[in-house]
Short mmCIF file of C-alpha atoms in Angstrom, two decimals:
data_model
loop_
_atom_site.label_atom_id
_atom_site.label_comp_id
_atom_site.label_asym_id
_atom_site.label_seq_id
_atom_site.Cartn_x
_atom_site.Cartn_y
_atom_site.Cartn_z
CA ASP A 1 -1.66 8.57 57.61
CA VAL A 2 -2.17 9.71 54.04
CA LYS A 3 -5.58 11.08 53.35
CA VAL A 4 -7.04 11.56 49.89
CA THR A 5 -10.49 13.11 49.88
CA GLN A 6 -12.95 13.63 47.07
CA SER A 7 -15.57 16.35 47.18
CA SER A 8 -18.62 14.15 46.59
CA ARG A 9 -19.44 10.48 47.08
CA TYR A 10 -22.44 10.63 44.75
CA LEU A 11 -23.24 13.09 41.98
CA VAL A 12 -26.11 13.24 39.52
CA LYS A 13 -25.83 15.54 36.52
CA ARG A 14 -27.66 16.10 33.27
CA THR A 15 -26.27 15.61 29.78
CA GLY A 16 -24.41 18.70 28.64
CA GLU A 17 -23.68 20.04 32.11
CA LYS A 18 -20.16 21.03 33.10
CA VAL A 19 -19.01 18.85 35.99
CA PHE A 20 -16.18 19.42 38.43
CA LEU A 21 -14.75 16.60 40.53
CA GLU A 22 -12.35 17.71 43.22
CA CYS A 23 -9.60 15.78 44.92
CA VAL A 24 -7.42 16.90 47.81
CA GLN A 25 -4.47 15.12 49.42
CA ASP A 26 -2.75 16.14 52.62
CA MET A 27 0.66 14.50 52.29
CA ASP A 28 2.45 16.92 49.97
CA HIS A 29 2.53 14.33 47.17
CA GLU A 30 3.80 15.48 43.80
CA ASN A 31 1.91 12.95 41.70
CA MET A 32 -1.87 12.89 41.44
CA PHE A 33 -4.07 10.76 39.23
CA TRP A 34 -7.65 10.46 38.02
CA TYR A 35 -9.05 7.05 37.06
CA ARG A 36 -12.46 5.80 36.15
CA GLN A 37 -13.53 2.39 37.38
CA ASP A 38 -16.04 0.38 35.36
CA PRO A 39 -17.16 -3.23 35.82
CA GLY A 40 -15.27 -5.53 33.50
CA LEU A 41 -12.88 -2.77 32.47
CA GLY A 42 -10.98 -2.22 35.69
CA LEU A 43 -9.32 1.11 36.35
CA ARG A 44 -8.39 3.26 33.40
CA LEU A 45 -6.21 6.32 33.74
CA ILE A 46 -7.76 9.56 32.53
CA TYR A 47 -5.10 12.13 33.41
CA PHE A 48 -2.26 12.51 35.82
CA SER A 49 -0.17 15.36 37.13
CA TYR A 50 3.40 15.18 38.35
CA ASP A 51 3.57 18.73 39.66
CA VAL A 52 1.63 21.96 39.96
CA LYS A 53 0.31 23.11 36.58
CA MET A 54 1.76 19.99 34.94
CA LYS A 55 -0.48 17.34 33.42
CA GLU A 56 -0.28 14.38 31.12
CA LYS A 57 -2.96 12.47 29.30
CA GLY A 58 -3.65 8.95 30.38
CA ASP A 59 -5.33 6.22 28.38
CA ILE A 60 -8.79 7.78 28.04
CA PRO A 61 -8.54 11.59 28.19
CA GLU A 62 -11.25 12.35 25.61
CA GLY A 63 -14.07 14.39 27.06
CA TYR A 64 -12.10 15.33 30.16
CA SER A 65 -9.72 18.03 31.26
CA VAL A 66 -7.85 18.64 34.51
CA SER A 67 -6.53 21.46 36.61
CA ARG A 68 -3.72 21.50 39.17
CA GLU A 69 -3.28 25.02 40.49
CA LYS A 70 -2.13 23.94 43.94
CA LYS A 71 -0.08 20.94 44.93
CA GLU A 72 -2.74 19.44 47.16
CA ARG A 73 -5.65 19.75 44.75
CA PHE A 74 -6.34 18.03 41.44
CA SER A 75 -9.61 18.70 39.65
CA LEU A 76 -11.24 16.65 36.93
CA ILE A 77 -13.54 18.55 34.60
CA LEU A 78 -16.16 17.17 32.28
CA GLU A 79 -16.78 20.05 29.89
CA SER A 80 -20.08 18.66 28.63
CA ALA A 81 -21.17 15.56 30.46
CA SER A 82 -22.49 12.63 28.47
CA THR A 83 -24.25 9.46 29.55
CA ASN A 84 -21.19 7.33 28.72
CA GLN A 85 -19.30 9.21 31.41
CA THR A 86 -21.48 7.64 34.06
CA SER A 87 -18.91 5.85 36.19
CA MET A 88 -17.00 5.65 39.46
CA TYR A 89 -14.15 8.17 39.49
CA LEU A 90 -11.14 7.53 41.68
CA CYS A 91 -8.43 9.99 42.59
CA ALA A 92 -5.00 8.87 43.79
CA SER A 93 -1.77 10.45 44.91
CA ARG A 94 1.79 9.28 45.23
CA VAL A 95 5.02 10.79 46.42
CA MET A 96 7.60 11.42 43.74
CA GLY A 97 10.33 8.97 44.61
CA LEU A 98 13.24 7.73 42.64
CA ALA A 99 12.33 7.14 39.03
CA GLY A 100 10.40 3.92 38.97
CA GLY A 101 10.30 3.77 42.75
CA SER A 102 7.67 1.62 44.34
CA ASN A 103 5.99 4.38 46.28
CA GLU A 104 2.41 3.40 46.89
CA GLN A 105 -0.54 5.12 45.24
CA PHE A 106 -3.12 6.18 47.82
CA PHE A 107 -6.70 6.30 46.65
CA GLY A 108 -9.66 8.43 47.55
CA PRO A 109 -13.08 6.94 48.36
CA GLY A 110 -14.40 7.59 44.86
CA THR A 111 -17.18 9.67 43.35
CA ARG A 112 -20.03 7.83 41.69
CA LEU A 113 -21.20 10.07 38.89
CA THR A 114 -24.48 9.47 37.10
CA VAL A 115 -25.21 11.45 33.95
CA LEU A 116 -28.86 11.45 32.95
CA ALA B 1 2.73 -1.56 24.74
CA GLN B 2 2.08 -2.86 28.20
CA ARG B 3 -0.87 -5.01 29.10
CA VAL B 4 -2.15 -6.60 32.30
CA THR B 5 -4.50 -9.55 32.02
CA GLN B 6 -6.63 -11.01 34.78
CA PRO B 7 -8.45 -13.87 33.08
CA GLU B 8 -11.04 -14.47 35.81
CA LYS B 9 -13.71 -11.85 36.44
CA LEU B 10 -15.24 -13.92 39.22
CA LEU B 11 -13.70 -16.53 41.50
CA SER B 12 -15.43 -18.42 44.28
CA VAL B 13 -13.69 -20.69 46.77
CA PHE B 14 -14.72 -22.29 50.03
CA LYS B 15 -13.34 -21.08 53.32
CA GLY B 16 -10.12 -22.88 54.11
CA ALA B 17 -9.42 -23.78 50.49
CA PRO B 18 -6.38 -22.48 48.62
CA VAL B 19 -6.91 -19.53 46.35
CA GLU B 20 -4.97 -18.28 43.35
CA LEU B 21 -5.81 -15.12 41.46
CA LYS B 22 -4.08 -15.03 38.12
CA CYS B 23 -2.27 -12.09 36.59
CA ASN B 24 -0.27 -12.08 33.38
CA TYR B 25 1.46 -9.11 31.88
CA SER B 26 3.14 -8.08 28.69
CA TYR B 27 5.92 -5.53 28.80
CA SER B 28 9.31 -5.62 27.19
CA GLY B 29 11.17 -3.89 30.02
CA SER B 30 11.53 -4.58 33.73
CA PRO B 31 8.17 -3.92 35.34
CA GLU B 32 7.10 -3.39 38.89
CA LEU B 33 4.05 -5.43 39.78
CA PHE B 34 1.46 -4.76 42.46
CA TRP B 35 -1.74 -6.21 43.82
CA TYR B 36 -4.42 -3.79 45.01
CA VAL B 37 -7.56 -4.81 46.88
CA GLN B 38 -10.93 -3.16 47.40
CA TYR B 39 -13.12 -4.50 50.19
CA SER B 40 -16.82 -3.75 50.19
CA ARG B 41 -17.49 -0.04 50.81
CA GLN B 42 -13.79 0.68 51.28
CA ARG B 43 -11.28 2.47 49.16
CA LEU B 44 -8.78 0.75 46.92
CA GLN B 45 -5.59 -0.05 48.80
CA LEU B 46 -2.23 -1.64 48.15
CA LEU B 47 -2.02 -5.28 49.17
CA LEU B 48 1.51 -6.12 48.15
CA ARG B 49 4.27 -5.30 45.69
CA HIS B 50 6.70 -7.72 44.11
CA ILE B 51 9.92 -6.06 45.17
CA SER B 52 8.99 -6.31 48.84
CA ARG B 53 8.69 -10.08 48.69
CA GLU B 54 6.39 -9.91 51.68
CA SER B 55 3.32 -11.79 52.82
CA ILE B 56 0.35 -9.61 53.65
CA LYS B 57 -2.77 -11.09 55.26
CA GLY B 58 -1.42 -14.50 54.27
CA PHE B 59 -1.18 -13.57 50.59
CA THR B 60 1.99 -13.92 48.55
CA ALA B 61 2.82 -13.23 44.93
CA ASP B 62 5.94 -14.16 43.02
CA LEU B 63 7.04 -12.42 39.88
CA ASN B 64 7.77 -15.04 37.23
CA LYS B 65 9.54 -13.25 34.40
CA GLY B 66 9.71 -16.38 32.27
CA GLU B 67 5.96 -16.81 32.33
CA THR B 68 5.31 -13.05 32.69
CA SER B 69 3.00 -13.77 35.59
CA PHE B 70 2.37 -12.38 39.05
CA HIS B 71 -0.27 -14.66 40.52
CA LEU B 72 -1.65 -13.93 43.99
CA LYS B 73 -1.89 -16.93 46.30
CA LYS B 74 -3.15 -17.79 49.74
CA PRO B 75 -3.11 -21.31 51.15
CA PHE B 76 -6.29 -21.02 53.25
CA ALA B 77 -8.95 -18.53 52.20
CA GLN B 78 -10.92 -16.63 54.84
CA GLU B 79 -14.32 -15.00 54.53
CA GLU B 80 -12.78 -11.58 55.05
CA ASP B 81 -10.73 -12.09 51.87
CA SER B 82 -13.85 -11.57 49.79
CA ALA B 83 -13.09 -8.45 47.75
CA MET B 84 -12.16 -7.09 44.36
CA TYR B 85 -8.51 -7.64 43.47
CA TYR B 86 -6.58 -5.73 40.84
CA CYS B 87 -3.17 -6.51 39.44
CA ALA B 88 -1.18 -3.46 38.33
CA LEU B 89 2.05 -2.78 36.49
CA ARG B 90 4.38 0.20 36.51
CA LYS B 91 6.81 0.58 33.66
CA ALA B 92 10.42 1.37 34.48
CA GLY B 93 10.78 5.09 35.15
CA ALA B 94 7.07 5.80 34.94
CA ASN B 95 4.79 7.43 37.50
CA ASN B 96 1.48 5.82 36.58
CA LEU B 97 0.08 2.33 36.92
CA PHE B 98 -1.67 0.10 34.40
CA PHE B 99 -4.40 -1.96 35.97
CA GLY B 100 -5.96 -5.24 34.98
CA THR B 101 -9.71 -5.62 34.78
CA GLY B 102 -9.96 -7.10 38.25
CA THR B 103 -11.12 -10.36 39.82
CA ARG B 104 -13.95 -10.48 42.33
CA LEU B 105 -13.15 -13.12 44.93
CA THR B 106 -15.94 -14.62 46.98
CA VAL B 107 -15.07 -16.91 49.87
CA ILE B 108 -17.99 -19.18 50.68
CA PRO B 109 -18.45 -19.98 54.38
#
């Protein structure tokens, strides 16, 4: 059973703080993703990584960076948190199948970040 | 550019009634379509994918390329179907998904 874990369920930070959100998966998946989930906006992709040290910007990368030093771990970094980054953050992973393959994305439980 | 539209933010139906959650997409290539579901206090999970042509928990979805739709249907709604439902699209050859804005389904007892 695939397990995707996120370091915190709830996080409260102050404006300007540097914030690290950690995600770990235990199924040796190549692909990992960070989304934010907002009411009325659905899930929007921030960044994804298709291999160690590889990353690509998603739809809303501004204000975020990522790190993938090990295959199982994908970190989302808010260099200087702002109130508009208050959101639910979801991590996901997926095995690298055939190009365009329908391999499922497995999601973590989410981290609800509040920036004051 | 690709786009996934779920026109209903909220949908309420009575238990035992049919339910249809709408999803329309725009993409010039051959997409893969998915429905994901999030039950209360649970993580987002895959419900079904179009290429599997399967029925999961009584739900089905048919890809209609002519109408560019992938509506989710169930003939008799159950209370446990109450959840947030997201339609998602993967472009040919891509790794990531594009999600719609979601529809919150409430099944009234």
